[in-house]
Structures are given as structure tokens and as C-alpha cells.
Amino acid sequence: MFVEISHRGKTLLLRRLAPTESLDPAYHADVWCAAHDLRRVQPDGHIPSGCADYRCEVRQTKEASVVIWDALDPASVCGTCFYLAAEEVVP
């Protein structure tokens, strides 16, 4: 199994998972965010599925395929999407 995190089509992380590692994409997204001093926005129902900038996929092959083992948002058209949280936006 492999985990990939990408941002607007650019791969930020792609690696093989150990046999004992979690297959939960939210876990891998949160670990990646923490390593980069970022925080993932938790879904609240206000943003439509598939409309985020970041993707996290857990899949069987290194190369992208139409088969995704698990995703942050299984109902999403694009499969696996999330946003990063900002502390505060000031105009």
C-alpha cells in the first residue's frame, strides 16, 4: 500500500506504507500537517465534497490509478480532499 499527499497536482509525499501502518488517510494527512507545522480543517458540511486544494490517497499501487483503497472523503468526486486551517484571515 502507498500513501500520497498532493497539492494542486504536485506530489508532496509519496511512500510505501509498512504492513502495520494505518490505512486511514485522515491520520496520514494529520501527521503530514503536523510535520509541516500546519493543521487540517475538520469537515463541517459547509464545503462541498471534492472542493479542496490538498488530496490524501491510500492506494495499492505507487502510480495513480482509478482504485483508491481509502480517502478522507469517500463521497467526494475527486476522492480525497482537505484544506489547511489558517489561524486568522485579516483583510
Backbone as a ProteinNet text record, in pm:
[ID]
protein_1_A
[PRIMARY]
MFVEISHRGKTLLLRRLAPTESLDPAYHADVWCAAHDLRRVQPDGHIPSGCADYRCEVRQTKEASVVIWDALDPASVCGTCFYLAAEEVVP
[TERTIARY]
84.1	0	88.3	35.7	107.9	18.5	81.5	9.8	68.5	-20.2	23.6	-54.7	18.1	-43.1	1.6	-94.7	-62.4	-136.6	-83.6	-141.5	-150.5	-273.4	-298.7	-216.7	-214	-147.6	-0.1	61	203.3	216	291.4	308	397.5	347.8	422.6	478.8	411.4	453.6	405.6	494.5	457	549	491.7	575.1	494.1	570.5	510.7	478	364.2	324.7	377.7	421.7	462.1	337.2	352.5	235.8	152.3	213.8	140.5	88.9	117.5	73.1	-75.8	-132.6	-273.2	-305.4	-425.5	-475.3	-572.8	-576.8	-667.1	-601.5	-653.8	-592.7	-594.9	-696	-700.9	-580.8	-543.8	-426.8	-301.5	-281.2	-161.5	-161.1	-278.4	-288	-252.4	-301.4	-272.3	-124.7	-62.9	80.4	162.1	125.2	197.1	181.8	60.7	36.1	119.9	120.8	195.8	345.3	397.1	539.3	575.6	476.5	499	439.6	408	351.3	222.5	137.6	9.8	-101.5	-223.9	-338.9	-444.7	-503.1	-607.9	-742.5	-821.1	-956.5	-1042.4	-1115.1	-1205	-1333.3	-1386.7	-1508.1	-1624.3	-1700.3	-1814.4	-1941.8	-1935.2	-2053.6	-2077.1	-1996	-2016	-1939.4	-1839.7	-1762.1	-1802.4	-1844.4	-1887.8	-1774.8	-1809.4	-1712.1	-1633.2	-1505.1	-1420.5	-1374.1	-1390.7	-1357.6	-1236.5	-1142.8	-1027.5	-901.1	-795.1	-668.7	-573.4	-587.3	-495.9	-568.7	-493.7	-550.6	-464.2	-525.7	-452.9	-518	-440.2	-489.7	-409	-477	-413.5	-456.7	-357.7	-390.4	-293.7	-326.4	-246.9	-121.1	-118.9	-4.5	62.8	189.9	263.1	207.9	180.5	124.8	-23.6	-69.3	-211.5	-295.2	-407.9	-498.6	-641.3	-735.3	-875.5	-920.4	-838.5	-873.5	-804.9	-884	-833.2	-882.7	-790.3	-825.8	-913.1	-872.5	-948.3	-917.4	-1004.9	-991.9	-1045.2	-1005.4	-1058.7	-1208.4	-1254.3	-1395.4	-1441.8	-1481.6	-1517.7	-1631	-1714.3	-1823.5	-1778	-1656.8	-1607.5	-1585.7	-1613.8	-1590.1	-1441.8	-1355.7	-1212.4	-1150.2	-1225.6	-1176.8	-1126.9	-1028.6	-958.1	-912	-991.9	-957.2	-960.4	-873.5	-876.7	-816.2	-848.6	-793.4	-701.9	-613.7	-532.3	-601.7	-590.6	-654.1	-560.4	-615	-540.2	-579.7	-484	-514.5	-621	-602	-699.1	-669.8	-774.2	-758.8	-794.4	-699.1	-722.5	-716.2	-819.1	-818.6	-712.3
-118	0	123.9	232	358.6	471.6	576.5	698.4	811.1	893.4	1011.3	1132	1240.8	1370.3	1463.4	1531.7	1623	1755	1857.1	1991	2041.6	2055.8	2103.7	2027.3	1895.1	1809.4	1783.7	1853.8	1834.9	1742.9	1634.2	1538.3	1595.9	1596.6	1644.6	1528.6	1415	1295	1174.2	1079.3	952.2	846.3	753.7	649.9	522.8	413.8	284.1	278.7	221	202.6	69.1	68.5	-56.1	-140.7	-272.3	-359.4	-326.1	-266.3	-236.3	-92.3	-11.9	128.8	141.4	248.4	279.5	298.3	258.3	282.6	400.5	474.5	589.8	713.1	765.5	882.3	1006.3	1020.7	1135.8	1133.4	1015.2	1001.7	1050.3	1005.4	1043.3	1192.8	1246.7	1390.9	1470.2	1425.8	1495.6	1485.7	1369.6	1353.4	1444.4	1448.6	1534.9	1681.9	1721.9	1860.5	1894.9	1807.2	1832.9	1845.9	1765.8	1771.5	1903.2	1969.8	2097.1	2214.8	2192.4	2295	2354.5	2265.7	2304.1	2227.4	2264.9	2196	2180	2061.8	2032.3	2081.3	2144.2	2185.9	2061.5	2052.7	1939.3	1963.2	1860	1876.9	1925.7	2021	2073.1	2077.6	2026.4	2023.2	2148.7	2253	2377.3	2382.3	2298.9	2295.8	2169.9	2183.5	2066	1964.1	1837.6	1731	1756.2	1728.4	1738.3	1877.7	1975.5	2113.8	2166.8	2083.4	2128.9	2129	2190.7	2204.5	2087.1	2016.6	1907	1774	1669.4	1534.9	1436.2	1339.5	1230.1	1099.4	1014.9	886.2	772.8	667.5	541.4	443.9	389.7	302.9	185.8	90.6	-31.1	-14	81.8	97.5	232.9	239.5	366.4	467	419.3	505.2	528.6	646.5	678.7	582.9	543.3	454.6	493.8	428.9	458.4	390	301.7	230.7	297.6	352.1	414	328.6	284.1	198.4	272.5	394.7	473.6	620.7	708.2	850.1	929.5	1056.2	1142.7	1160.9	1171.2	1196.1	1098.3	976.2	875.1	916.7	1010.8	1054.5	1159.4	1206.9	1313.7	1267.4	1355.3	1326.2	1303.7	1384.1	1370.1	1271.5	1216.8	1110.2	1151.8	1243.5	1262.5	1405.7	1488.2	1629.6	1687.9	1787.9	1860.7	1998.9	2088.1	2223.1	2234.6	2332.8	2366.2	2477.9	2475.4	2576.9	2695.7	2815.3	2936.9	2984.6	3041.4	3091.8	3200.7	3294.6	3402.4	3474.1	3512.5	3587.3	3732.3	3822.7	3964.1	4036.6	4113.3	4184.9	4292.7
0	0	0	-58	-67.5	-18.2	33.1	69.1	-15.5	-71.5	-147	-98.9	-74.8	-45.9	-156.9	-215.9	-325.4	-307.6	-373.3	-369.1	-512	-560.4	-696.7	-800.4	-785.4	-882.1	-856.9	-761.6	-730.7	-609.7	-624.3	-515.6	-406.9	-284	-168	-86.2	-90.7	-18	-96.8	-118.4	-180.4	-123	-48.3	11.8	35.9	45.8	76.3	225.2	257.3	397.1	448.6	572.1	636.9	661.5	670.8	690	814.2	914.7	1038.4	1044.1	941.9	943.4	916.5	966.6	947.6	799.7	761.3	626.3	624.3	732.4	745.1	684.2	573.6	510.7	599.5	684.7	775	869	916.3	1002.8	930.4	807.4	732.4	697.6	667.4	640.8	766.2	880.8	1006.3	1044.3	1023.1	1050.9	960	832.4	736.7	776.1	810.5	851.7	975.4	1075.2	1198.3	1168.9	1077.6	1043.2	974.6	916.9	847.6	924.3	1053.1	1140.2	1081.3	1029	970.2	1040.4	1011.3	1069.6	962.2	955.3	857.2	908.9	822.4	858.2	872.8	982.7	1003.3	923.2	858	778.2	864.1	810.6	885.6	802.4	679.9	595.2	515	535	461.7	329.4	313.9	190	114.1	-11.9	-88	-104.8	-110.4	-131.3	-259.2	-252.5	-370.8	-405.7	-316.6	-349	-273.2	-234.4	-157.2	-241.5	-188.1	-259.1	-238.6	-127.7	-93.5	-104.5	-140.1	-152	-75.2	-14.2	50.2	7	-57.1	-103.9	-42.7	-6.4	30.2	-78.2	-149.6	-262.9	-271.6	-357.1	-367.7	-451.9	-542.7	-632.5	-613.3	-650	-640.5	-741.3	-860.2	-964.8	-940	-973.3	-957.7	-1041.3	-987	-1058.3	-1023.4	-1085.7	-1055.7	-927.6	-872.2	-749	-630.6	-540.6	-418	-302.1	-218.9	-105.6	-6	29	125.4	101.5	150.5	124.9	243.5	250.6	356.1	341.6	218.6	191.1	84.5	123.4	24.9	-67.9	-27.7	-113.7	-214.4	-201.1	-286.1	-429	-522.4	-663.1	-688.8	-628.3	-651.3	-553.2	-463.3	-378	-242.2	-234.2	-109.1	-92.8	-36.1	-35	105.6	127.1	253.1	235	326.3	331	451.1	446.4	563.3	638.8	769.7	852.9	869.3	861	887	1026.3	1096.9	1230.6	1224.9	1135.4	1119.8	989	919.1	795.8	824.2	798.8	822.8	689.1	653.9	524.5	518.2
[MASK]
+++++++++++++++++++++++++++++++++++++++++++++++++++++++++++++++++++++++++++++++++++++++++++

